[in-house]
Short mmCIF file of C-alpha atoms in Angstrom, two decimals:
data_model
loop_
_atom_site.label_atom_id
_atom_site.label_comp_id
_atom_site.label_asym_id
_atom_site.label_seq_id
_atom_site.Cartn_x
_atom_site.Cartn_y
_atom_site.Cartn_z
CA MET A 124 11.00 52.74 38.97
CA ILE A 125 11.44 56.28 38.23
CA SER A 126 14.26 55.68 35.86
CA THR A 127 12.66 52.17 34.13
CA ALA A 128 9.81 54.52 33.38
CA TRP A 129 12.12 57.10 32.16
CA LEU A 130 14.15 53.90 30.25
CA TRP A 131 10.36 53.45 28.65
CA PHE A 132 9.81 56.76 27.39
CA TRP A 133 13.25 57.76 25.76
CA ASP A 134 13.42 53.89 24.11
CA THR A 135 9.14 54.04 23.25
CA TRP A 136 11.32 57.85 21.05
CA ASN A 137 13.96 55.43 19.73
CA GLU A 138 11.77 53.44 18.34
CA THR A 139 9.29 55.54 16.62
CA THR A 140 11.95 58.10 15.17
CA GLY A 141 15.65 56.00 15.16
CA ASN A 142 17.47 57.87 17.12
CA TYR A 143 17.57 58.43 20.92
CA PRO A 144 16.54 62.70 21.32
CA ASP A 145 19.86 64.97 21.31
CA LEU A 146 19.90 67.44 24.56
CA SER A 147 18.81 69.85 22.71
CA THR A 148 16.08 68.74 21.39
CA PHE A 149 14.99 67.91 25.12
CA LEU A 150 15.85 71.41 27.09
CA SER A 151 13.49 73.11 23.39
CA LEU A 152 11.10 70.75 24.57
CA LEU A 153 10.98 71.68 28.25
CA ALA A 154 11.48 75.59 27.52
CA LEU A 155 8.16 75.39 24.65
CA VAL A 156 5.98 74.19 28.40
CA ALA A 157 7.87 75.74 30.79
CA LEU A 158 5.85 78.71 30.61
CA SER A 159 1.96 77.35 30.81
CA CYS A 160 3.06 74.83 33.41
CA TYR A 161 4.51 78.29 35.77
CA VAL A 162 0.89 79.49 35.11
CA PHE A 163 -0.16 75.95 36.18
CA LEU A 164 1.71 75.74 39.35
CA ILE A 165 1.29 79.44 40.51
CA LYS A 166 -1.85 79.55 40.16
CA LYS A 167 -4.36 78.90 43.37
CA PRO A 168 -7.94 77.36 43.69
CA SER A 169 -10.33 79.61 44.49
CA LYS A 170 -11.50 78.53 48.45
CA ASP A 171 -15.49 78.16 47.20
CA LYS A 172 -14.92 75.95 44.19
CA ALA A 173 -14.52 72.06 45.46
CA PRO A 174 -11.06 70.21 45.08
CA LEU A 175 -9.10 68.89 42.15
CA PRO A 176 -8.81 65.29 42.74
CA PRO A 177 -6.91 64.00 44.79
CA GLY A 178 -3.54 62.10 43.24
CA PRO A 179 0.45 61.35 42.76
CA ARG A 180 2.24 65.25 43.10
CA GLY A 181 3.91 64.60 39.58
CA LEU A 182 7.44 67.00 39.03
CA PRO A 183 7.67 70.13 37.54
CA ILE A 184 6.72 69.91 33.65
CA VAL A 185 6.88 66.86 32.77
CA GLY A 186 4.26 66.01 35.54
CA ASN A 187 3.62 61.99 35.68
CA LEU A 188 4.74 60.88 32.82
CA PRO A 189 8.39 59.35 34.81
CA PHE A 190 6.57 56.87 35.93
CA LEU A 191 4.26 55.86 33.85
CA ASP A 192 3.45 52.44 32.60
CA PRO A 193 2.62 52.23 29.03
CA GLU A 194 -0.63 49.39 30.36
CA LEU A 195 -2.49 52.96 31.44
CA HIS A 196 -5.40 51.05 31.97
CA SER A 197 -3.24 49.16 34.51
CA TYR A 198 -1.89 51.94 36.18
CA PHE A 199 -4.81 54.05 36.66
CA ALA A 200 -6.47 51.09 38.35
CA LYS A 201 -3.82 51.41 41.20
CA LEU A 202 -4.14 54.78 41.32
CA ALA A 203 -7.85 54.15 41.68
CA GLU A 204 -6.99 51.93 45.06
CA LYS A 205 -4.68 54.58 46.82
CA TYR A 206 -7.04 57.78 45.51
CA GLY A 207 -10.47 56.98 45.34
CA PRO A 208 -12.60 56.22 42.26
CA VAL A 209 -12.15 59.98 40.91
CA ILE A 210 -8.06 61.00 40.64
CA LYS A 211 -5.97 62.92 38.72
CA VAL A 212 -2.72 63.02 37.06
CA ARG A 213 -0.50 65.20 35.17
CA LEU A 214 0.42 63.92 31.74
CA GLY A 215 3.14 66.66 29.78
CA SER A 216 0.72 69.79 30.20
CA LYS A 217 -2.66 68.29 30.14
CA LEU A 218 -4.74 67.32 33.16
CA CYS A 219 -6.74 64.16 33.17
CA ILE A 220 -9.33 63.02 35.41
CA VAL A 221 -10.37 58.64 34.84
CA PHE A 222 -13.14 57.66 36.43
CA SER A 223 -13.94 54.21 38.17
CA SER A 224 -16.82 53.29 39.56
CA PRO A 225 -20.00 52.70 38.24
CA ALA A 226 -20.95 56.05 40.95
CA VAL A 227 -19.01 58.46 38.57
CA ALA A 228 -19.47 56.46 36.03
CA LYS A 229 -23.28 57.24 35.56
CA GLU A 230 -22.74 61.08 36.01
CA VAL A 231 -19.76 61.25 33.54
CA LEU A 232 -21.93 58.80 30.39
CA LYS A 233 -25.78 59.52 32.03
CA ASP A 234 -26.29 62.42 34.39
CA TYR A 235 -23.81 65.19 32.89
CA ASP A 236 -24.03 63.46 29.27
CA ALA A 237 -24.67 66.50 27.17
CA THR A 238 -21.18 68.13 29.02
CA PHE A 239 -19.05 65.30 28.61
CA ALA A 240 -20.00 64.57 24.76
CA ASP A 241 -16.96 66.06 23.14
CA ARG A 242 -14.22 63.69 22.70
CA ASP A 243 -10.41 64.74 23.22
CA GLN A 244 -9.21 64.79 20.07
CA SER A 245 -5.70 63.23 19.86
CA ALA A 246 -2.75 63.72 17.31
CA MET A 247 -3.63 60.18 15.60
CA GLY A 248 -7.55 60.65 16.44
CA LEU A 249 -6.44 63.50 13.83
CA ALA A 250 -4.89 62.30 11.51
CA LEU A 251 -7.21 58.70 10.64
CA SER A 252 -10.46 61.50 11.10
CA TYR A 253 -9.65 62.94 8.05
CA GLY A 254 -9.00 66.44 10.86
CA GLY A 255 -11.79 65.82 13.46
CA VAL A 256 -14.71 64.95 10.50
CA ASP A 257 -16.09 61.12 11.57
CA LEU A 258 -18.29 59.44 13.97
CA GLY A 259 -15.43 58.56 16.54
CA VAL A 260 -13.83 61.37 17.39
CA ALA A 261 -16.32 64.47 15.54
CA PRO A 262 -17.35 67.31 18.18
CA TYR A 263 -20.75 66.47 19.58
CA GLY A 264 -23.53 68.86 17.69
CA ASP A 265 -25.27 68.79 13.92
CA HIS A 266 -22.61 67.14 12.11
CA TRP A 267 -21.58 64.40 14.70
CA ARG A 268 -25.70 63.51 14.78
CA MET A 269 -26.23 63.57 11.54
CA LEU A 270 -23.67 60.24 11.11
CA ARG A 271 -24.73 58.74 14.17
CA LYS A 272 -27.92 59.57 11.97
CA LEU A 273 -27.05 57.59 9.07
CA CYS A 274 -25.03 54.75 10.16
CA VAL A 275 -28.29 53.80 12.62
CA LYS A 276 -30.68 54.70 10.19
CA GLU A 277 -29.70 52.61 7.15
CA LEU A 278 -26.73 50.64 8.23
CA ILE A 279 -27.02 49.30 11.55
CA ASN A 280 -30.63 48.84 12.41
CA HIS A 281 -32.56 45.59 13.29
CA THR A 282 -34.11 45.04 9.44
CA ARG A 283 -31.44 46.41 7.79
CA LEU A 284 -29.21 43.89 9.80
CA THR A 285 -31.46 40.71 8.92
CA ALA A 286 -31.87 41.92 5.99
CA LEU A 287 -27.87 41.61 5.81
CA TYR A 288 -27.43 38.30 7.46
CA ASP A 289 -27.37 36.33 3.63
CA LEU A 290 -24.26 37.76 2.83
CA ARG A 291 -22.81 37.23 6.93
CA ARG A 292 -23.58 33.35 5.80
CA ARG A 293 -21.72 33.59 3.34
CA GLU A 294 -18.29 35.27 4.04
CA ALA A 295 -18.68 32.43 7.47
CA ARG A 296 -19.15 29.70 5.60
CA ARG A 297 -16.31 31.40 3.27
CA MET A 298 -14.13 31.65 6.31
CA ILE A 299 -14.97 27.88 7.77
CA ASN A 300 -13.61 26.99 3.61
CA ARG A 301 -10.82 28.70 4.10
CA ILE A 302 -10.01 27.25 7.69
CA TYR A 303 -10.78 24.05 6.34
CA THR A 304 -8.26 23.97 3.54
CA LYS A 305 -5.43 23.95 6.09
CA ILE A 306 -6.87 21.55 8.67
CA GLY A 307 -4.07 20.41 10.78
CA SER A 308 -1.81 23.08 10.53
CA PRO A 309 -1.19 26.21 12.98
CA LEU A 310 -3.27 29.53 11.65
CA SER A 311 -3.53 32.83 13.28
CA LEU A 312 -7.46 32.65 14.60
CA ASN A 313 -6.94 37.03 14.25
CA GLU A 314 -6.08 37.32 11.33
CA GLU A 315 -8.56 34.40 9.38
CA ILE A 316 -11.75 36.65 11.27
CA LEU A 317 -10.06 40.21 10.64
CA LEU A 318 -10.41 39.11 6.77
CA THR A 319 -14.17 37.96 7.68
CA THR A 320 -15.50 40.74 8.80
CA PHE A 321 -14.04 43.31 5.98
CA ASN A 322 -14.64 41.29 2.95
CA PHE A 323 -18.40 41.95 4.73
CA ILE A 324 -18.27 44.91 5.77
CA THR A 325 -17.27 45.94 2.73
CA ASN A 326 -19.72 44.43 0.61
CA MET A 327 -22.31 45.60 3.51
CA MET A 328 -20.97 49.10 2.60
CA TRP A 329 -20.43 48.79 -1.83
CA GLY A 330 -21.41 45.70 -2.78
CA GLY A 331 -20.16 44.24 -5.54
CA THR A 332 -18.73 47.85 -6.97
CA LEU A 333 -14.52 46.44 -7.15
CA GLU A 334 -13.75 43.29 -9.53
CA LYS A 335 -12.96 39.55 -7.19
CA GLU A 336 -9.92 39.80 -7.98
CA GLU A 337 -8.95 43.53 -7.07
CA MET A 338 -11.20 42.63 -3.59
CA SER A 339 -8.47 39.93 -3.32
CA ARG A 340 -5.66 41.97 -3.22
CA LEU A 341 -6.97 44.70 -0.34
CA THR A 342 -7.96 41.91 1.39
CA THR A 343 -4.91 40.57 1.94
CA GLU A 344 -2.96 43.92 1.79
CA PHE A 345 -5.42 45.23 4.37
CA ARG A 346 -4.31 42.94 7.94
CA LEU A 347 -0.54 45.04 7.57
CA VAL A 348 -2.33 48.52 7.05
CA VAL A 349 -5.00 47.92 10.28
CA HIS A 350 -2.18 46.65 12.43
CA GLU A 351 0.12 49.58 11.94
CA MET A 352 -3.11 51.92 12.63
CA ILE A 353 -3.21 50.23 15.72
CA ASP A 354 -0.68 49.87 16.56
CA LEU A 355 -0.18 53.90 16.03
CA MET A 356 -2.57 54.54 18.21
CA GLY A 357 -2.02 53.45 21.16
CA LYS A 358 2.23 54.64 21.64
CA PRO A 359 2.41 56.90 23.72
CA ASN A 360 2.63 60.45 21.73
CA ILE A 361 4.48 63.86 23.14
CA SER A 362 1.71 66.00 20.60
CA ASP A 363 -0.85 64.67 23.14
CA TYR A 364 0.83 65.12 26.73
CA PHE A 365 2.34 68.71 25.36
CA PRO A 366 0.25 69.55 23.08
CA ALA A 367 1.73 72.82 22.37
CA LEU A 368 4.69 70.71 20.09
CA ALA A 369 2.09 68.95 18.03
CA PRO A 370 2.31 71.18 14.95
CA PHE A 371 6.43 69.92 15.11
CA ASP A 372 5.52 66.55 14.97
CA LEU A 373 8.88 65.03 17.35
CA GLN A 374 8.13 61.25 17.15
CA GLY A 375 7.49 61.65 13.27
CA LEU A 376 4.56 60.08 13.51
CA GLU A 377 1.91 61.91 11.34
CA PRO A 378 3.09 61.17 7.89
CA LYS A 379 3.02 56.87 9.47
CA MET A 380 -1.02 57.40 9.63
CA LYS A 381 -1.48 59.40 7.31
CA LYS A 382 -0.17 56.57 4.96
CA ASN A 383 -2.13 54.43 6.25
CA VAL A 384 -5.13 56.50 5.85
CA ILE A 385 -4.21 56.67 2.18
CA TRP A 386 -3.70 52.96 1.62
CA PHE A 387 -7.77 53.35 2.58
CA GLU A 388 -8.28 56.56 0.38
CA LYS A 389 -7.80 55.27 -2.93
CA ILE A 390 -9.85 51.82 -2.23
CA PHE A 391 -12.47 54.78 -1.34
CA GLN A 392 -11.81 56.84 -4.09
CA GLN A 393 -11.12 53.19 -6.35
CA VAL A 394 -14.29 52.40 -5.00
CA ILE A 395 -17.00 55.87 -5.58
CA ASP A 396 -14.57 55.93 -8.98
CA ARG A 397 -16.28 52.62 -10.85
CA ARG A 398 -19.77 53.52 -8.33
CA ARG A 399 -20.14 56.26 -10.89
CA GLU A 400 -19.33 54.64 -14.31
CA MET A 401 -21.61 52.19 -13.35
CA GLU A 402 -24.64 54.35 -12.74
CA SER A 403 -23.85 56.27 -15.46
CA GLN A 404 -23.79 53.07 -18.14
CA GLY A 405 -27.16 51.75 -17.00
CA GLU A 406 -25.77 49.15 -14.84
CA GLY A 407 -26.94 47.72 -10.57
CA GLN A 408 -31.14 49.58 -12.05
CA GLU A 409 -32.13 46.71 -11.53
CA LYS A 410 -30.72 46.21 -7.55
CA GLU A 411 -33.30 46.48 -6.06
CA GLY A 412 -33.22 48.62 -2.88
CA LYS A 413 -30.18 51.21 -2.10
CA ASP A 414 -26.44 50.58 -0.88
CA PHE A 415 -25.06 52.27 1.73
CA LEU A 416 -22.46 54.13 -0.55
CA GLN A 417 -25.81 55.03 -3.14
CA ILE A 418 -27.11 56.28 -0.38
CA LEU A 419 -24.63 59.13 0.87
CA LEU A 420 -23.17 59.50 -3.03
CA GLN A 421 -27.02 61.40 -2.96
CA LEU A 422 -26.43 63.17 0.22
CA ILE A 423 -23.50 65.17 -1.71
CA GLU A 424 -25.41 65.87 -4.81
CA GLN A 425 -28.25 66.86 -2.59
CA GLY A 426 -26.01 68.99 -0.28
CA ASP A 427 -27.52 70.91 2.94
CA GLN A 428 -26.17 74.84 3.54
CA LYS A 429 -26.47 73.46 7.90
CA THR A 430 -24.59 69.70 7.67
CA PRO A 431 -23.44 69.70 4.54
CA PHE A 432 -22.34 66.01 3.69
CA THR A 433 -18.97 66.34 2.14
CA LEU A 434 -16.91 63.03 -0.29
CA THR A 435 -14.17 63.54 2.83
CA HIS A 436 -17.18 62.76 5.55
CA LEU A 437 -18.04 59.67 3.20
CA LYS A 438 -14.46 58.85 3.27
CA ALA A 439 -14.18 59.59 7.15
CA LEU A 440 -16.94 57.06 8.20
CA PHE A 441 -16.34 54.49 5.19
CA LEU A 442 -13.19 55.15 7.60
CA ASP A 443 -14.91 54.21 11.20
CA LEU A 444 -17.17 51.45 9.84
CA ILE A 445 -13.90 49.00 8.82
CA LEU A 446 -11.68 49.23 11.29
CA ALA A 447 -14.78 49.86 14.05
CA GLY A 448 -16.90 46.98 12.47
CA THR A 449 -13.68 44.43 11.80
CA LYS A 450 -10.79 44.52 14.04
CA THR A 451 -12.51 44.39 17.09
CA THR A 452 -15.52 41.26 16.58
CA ALA A 453 -11.56 39.57 15.18
CA THR A 454 -9.78 40.49 18.83
CA ALA A 455 -13.62 39.27 20.95
CA VAL A 456 -13.40 35.99 19.74
CA GLU A 457 -9.92 35.06 19.52
CA TRP A 458 -10.12 36.25 23.72
CA ALA A 459 -13.26 33.98 23.50
CA VAL A 460 -11.56 31.20 22.02
CA SER A 461 -8.55 32.02 24.05
CA GLU A 462 -9.72 31.68 27.17
CA LEU A 463 -12.24 28.36 26.53
CA ILE A 464 -8.96 26.00 24.80
CA LYS A 465 -6.95 27.21 28.41
CA GLN A 466 -10.12 26.07 29.87
CA PRO A 467 -11.39 23.49 28.63
CA VAL A 468 -14.11 21.96 30.98
CA LEU A 469 -16.00 25.40 29.25
CA MET A 470 -15.07 24.42 25.79
CA LYS A 471 -17.17 20.59 25.96
CA LYS A 472 -19.91 22.52 27.71
CA ALA A 473 -19.97 25.16 24.69
CA LYS A 474 -19.52 22.12 22.19
CA GLN A 475 -22.02 20.32 23.76
CA GLU A 476 -24.64 23.53 23.72
CA LEU A 477 -23.51 22.87 19.86
CA ASP A 478 -25.05 19.55 19.08
CA GLU A 479 -27.70 20.05 20.95
CA VAL A 480 -28.83 22.53 18.77
CA VAL A 481 -27.42 22.71 15.95
CA GLY A 482 -26.60 19.11 15.82
CA MET A 483 -23.95 16.57 13.79
CA ASN A 484 -25.41 17.49 10.69
CA ASN A 485 -26.43 21.11 9.96
CA ILE A 486 -24.50 24.23 9.83
CA VAL A 487 -25.27 27.05 12.67
CA GLU A 488 -27.36 30.04 11.58
CA GLU A 489 -28.22 33.02 12.99
CA SER A 490 -32.12 31.06 13.66
CA HIS A 491 -30.35 29.22 16.31
CA LEU A 492 -28.69 32.39 18.70
CA PRO A 493 -31.50 32.58 21.08
CA LYS A 494 -30.95 29.14 21.63
CA LEU A 495 -27.56 29.05 22.07
CA GLN A 496 -27.31 30.99 26.22
CA TYR A 497 -23.60 29.76 26.91
CA ILE A 498 -22.35 30.65 23.75
CA GLU A 499 -23.96 33.52 24.06
CA ALA A 500 -22.44 34.11 27.95
CA VAL A 501 -19.39 33.58 26.70
CA MET A 502 -18.92 36.21 24.76
CA LYS A 503 -20.71 38.49 27.05
CA GLU A 504 -18.07 37.50 29.86
CA VAL A 505 -14.53 38.05 27.01
CA LEU A 506 -16.37 41.52 27.07
CA ARG A 507 -15.50 41.76 31.06
CA LEU A 508 -13.39 40.91 31.05
CA HIS A 509 -11.04 41.96 28.17
CA PRO A 510 -13.36 45.10 27.27
CA PRO A 511 -11.60 46.67 23.99
CA GLY A 512 -11.96 50.21 24.63
CA THR A 513 -10.42 48.78 28.50
CA LEU A 514 -10.75 53.32 29.10
CA LEU A 515 -13.58 54.12 25.86
CA LEU A 516 -12.10 56.47 23.65
CA PRO A 517 -11.14 60.09 26.33
CA ARG A 518 -13.98 62.80 26.65
CA THR A 519 -12.99 66.91 27.75
CA PRO A 520 -15.92 68.98 29.27
CA LYS A 521 -17.42 71.25 27.21
CA GLU A 522 -17.79 73.29 31.36
CA SER A 523 -16.20 72.99 34.73
CA CYS A 524 -18.05 70.80 36.35
CA ILE A 525 -18.23 68.94 39.81
CA ILE A 526 -18.65 64.99 39.37
CA GLY A 527 -18.83 62.90 42.74
CA GLY A 528 -17.70 65.41 44.76
CA TYR A 529 -14.34 67.34 42.70
CA MET A 530 -14.14 70.14 40.64
CA ILE A 531 -13.63 68.76 36.89
CA PRO A 532 -11.91 71.52 35.06
CA LYS A 533 -13.11 72.73 31.15
CA GLY A 534 -10.96 71.00 28.66
CA ALA A 535 -9.62 67.84 31.04
CA MET A 536 -8.53 64.03 28.81
CA VAL A 537 -11.61 62.46 30.57
CA PHE A 538 -11.20 58.82 31.38
CA VAL A 539 -13.33 56.21 32.02
CA ASN A 540 -12.27 52.59 33.42
CA VAL A 541 -14.61 50.23 32.45
CA TRP A 542 -11.63 47.32 32.43
CA ALA A 543 -11.69 48.68 36.10
CA ILE A 544 -15.34 48.20 37.14
CA GLN A 545 -15.23 45.67 35.32
CA ARG A 546 -12.34 44.03 36.80
CA ASN A 547 -14.23 45.27 40.71
CA PRO A 548 -14.23 42.06 43.02
CA GLU A 549 -17.27 44.74 45.09
CA TYR A 550 -19.04 44.51 41.98
CA TRP A 551 -18.24 40.91 41.07
CA VAL A 552 -17.63 37.24 42.00
CA ASP A 553 -14.03 36.27 41.91
CA PRO A 554 -12.89 39.31 39.27
CA LEU A 555 -10.36 37.64 37.62
CA GLU A 556 -11.65 34.50 36.92
CA PHE A 557 -13.28 33.18 33.27
CA ARG A 558 -16.58 32.37 34.83
CA PRO A 559 -19.49 32.60 31.58
CA GLU A 560 -21.64 30.82 33.86
CA ARG A 561 -22.62 34.11 35.44
CA PHE A 562 -23.95 35.28 32.39
CA LEU A 563 -26.67 32.74 32.40
CA ASN A 564 -30.08 33.43 33.50
CA SER A 565 -28.82 37.13 33.49
CA THR A 566 -30.14 40.93 32.62
CA TRP A 567 -27.06 42.16 31.43
CA ASP A 568 -26.65 42.97 28.39
CA LEU A 569 -24.62 44.92 25.92
CA ASN A 570 -26.54 48.72 26.05
CA GLY A 571 -25.05 50.48 28.95
CA SER A 572 -28.13 50.10 31.22
CA ASP A 573 -25.59 49.74 34.49
CA LEU A 574 -22.80 51.19 34.64
CA ARG A 575 -21.54 47.89 36.11
CA TYR A 576 -20.68 46.14 32.55
CA PHE A 577 -20.25 48.51 30.07
CA PRO A 578 -17.81 47.45 27.31
CA PHE A 579 -19.10 48.97 23.81
CA GLY A 580 -19.36 52.14 26.05
CA SER A 581 -22.43 54.41 27.51
CA GLY A 582 -24.80 57.86 26.38
CA ARG A 583 -25.17 59.69 23.38
CA ARG A 584 -21.60 58.68 22.28
CA MET A 585 -21.92 54.47 23.15
CA CYS A 586 -20.51 52.93 20.24
CA ALA A 587 -23.28 53.00 17.13
CA GLY A 588 -22.45 49.51 15.94
CA VAL A 589 -23.25 47.21 19.85
CA PRO A 590 -26.01 45.12 17.41
CA LEU A 591 -23.92 44.03 14.78
CA ALA A 592 -20.84 43.72 17.06
CA GLU A 593 -23.87 41.84 19.45
CA ARG A 594 -24.61 39.07 16.18
CA GLN A 595 -21.24 38.84 14.47
CA THR A 596 -19.41 37.51 16.99
CA SER A 597 -21.61 35.05 17.85
CA TYR A 598 -22.39 33.88 15.27
CA LEU A 599 -18.09 33.26 14.25
CA LEU A 600 -17.44 31.89 17.88
CA ALA A 601 -20.51 29.05 17.35
CA SER A 602 -19.45 28.37 14.18
CA LEU A 603 -15.74 28.45 14.75
CA LEU A 604 -16.71 26.06 17.41
CA HIS A 605 -19.21 23.35 15.98
CA SER A 606 -16.91 23.12 12.91
CA PHE A 607 -13.57 22.23 14.70
CA ASP A 608 -11.32 21.32 17.74
CA TRP A 609 -8.50 23.35 18.34
CA GLU A 610 -5.20 22.94 20.32
CA LEU A 611 -2.08 24.91 20.25
CA PRO A 612 1.17 23.86 18.97
CA GLU A 613 3.01 21.47 20.17
CA GLY A 614 4.76 22.40 22.98
CA GLU A 615 3.73 26.26 22.68
CA LYS A 616 1.83 27.24 25.97
CA LEU A 617 -1.69 29.78 26.56
CA ASP A 618 -0.98 33.08 26.79
CA LEU A 619 -3.32 35.58 27.59
CA THR A 620 -1.81 38.48 28.84
CA GLU A 621 -2.93 41.54 27.42
CA ALA A 622 -2.43 44.73 25.41
CA PHE A 623 -3.41 48.27 26.23
CA GLY A 624 -3.15 49.79 22.58
CA MET A 625 -6.47 51.01 20.82
CA GLU A 626 -8.03 47.92 21.87
CA MET A 627 -7.41 45.67 24.06
CA THR A 628 -5.86 42.85 22.52
CA LYS A 629 -3.66 39.57 22.50
CA LYS A 630 0.39 40.79 23.30
CA ILE A 631 1.19 37.22 21.16
CA PRO A 632 -1.77 36.72 19.52
CA LEU A 633 -3.53 32.75 19.17
CA VAL A 634 -1.62 30.24 17.31
CA ALA A 635 -4.05 26.48 16.94
CA ILE A 636 -4.43 24.03 14.91
CA PRO A 637 -7.51 23.15 13.82
CA THR A 638 -9.49 19.27 13.59
CA PRO A 639 -11.92 19.37 11.73
CA ARG A 640 -15.79 18.22 14.08
CA LEU A 641 -18.15 17.46 11.71
CA PHE A 642 -18.60 13.35 9.43
CA GLU A 643 -19.46 15.98 6.15
CA PRO A 644 -17.29 16.97 3.99
CA ARG A 645 -20.20 19.28 2.31
CA LEU A 646 -20.08 20.82 5.72
CA TYR A 647 -17.83 22.75 5.07
CA THR A 648 -18.48 24.69 1.78
#
């Protein structure tokens, strides 16, 4: 087992740097971390303190890295079966604590929410977030609260989302029309949805500031850029396991991430410059209300000595919203269609409901969603079985505390294994089976109120975009199933293998062939 794990570790280095580490590099790595590990090994806990959680012993210096499974959520779940719902795992010089039951998750995310409100900042997370100033990674405090309030008050609230329905509808219809031109041909469903959500999110933030031709070019490039960013976030990184080595970026991942961030930054700067030019020429003043870009630019101009908001903050926030609002939705809908293709009986139930509620001479509207209870149940079951953030974004306690009877040291990297909790047979009947029926006539919601089911997290750092995600996923899934039948290319087998990373994706993307279900061509325009 150890030799296999080391091969994974070595191959990851080779994949990201182009060569294997030489002996001098590896010895330098060991020398730099030896002192901190020595201090840890000789340090004895005080008798009057709670013990650290149980966990595998590991090796000096490298800890459990040689034994690590690339599928971290699954690896941690197996350790929890052996050691209990609170475990410690040392990865290099980093102490990781993993919580895997509703009871201890409640302590972390609710009872001690303020203590665990800070993020453990990874090297790629810092590169992605302009040094940690975005909504996802920023330390808990006045700045973070300002960003969260901006998003909720000005962008992701019921009134605003309802007002933006025409925009969502337009992009959904464009997607259906685009797929209609490809009937009978295999296509990547994830890519189609990704382009749809990108167009919607960017229009929601800055409207028609860019020319149509420019947006078309950016949409094509966006898919490649976002895939690489997600891939980089999911790669094992020496800088995270040995923070003392982070300044050296031994795997050369930081320049790759910054290259993609710069791609987005150029778009944002172009949008800002164009908007300022339009305003100086008096264009766009006839529009009712302000879009999100106008609100943020005014905030920059007004200034605030206590919680300043700069162009860097604006760009970091825009990048947050684009990544969170596109890839997560595309992946969730892809999982839903895949699971339904696997079980034709369930697919038939979903389409029967759509035919009864929407009809065959109409198109899906968001107003239909409250009556599409089976579609809602399908999406909730997808988020149970394949939560987007299997371990949530890692947190770190600002002070030592006791959770589940164990001492959780200040500065530890803390994970909550949502994936394991939502598949635990103690809380779910036949947890590995895809059964949307379990959510029919139930009170389960996505608000993180019940720590047996919280795919978007819970507490003050839970995902702010849940209201948008809930609308988008159900609306797009309903539109795709109502408009088309879906089948695999001849000779292809459906693969539901998961791939761990920044979010839970399909290891092999779904490629399917659409066939029109509706009789009138006008329903595809």
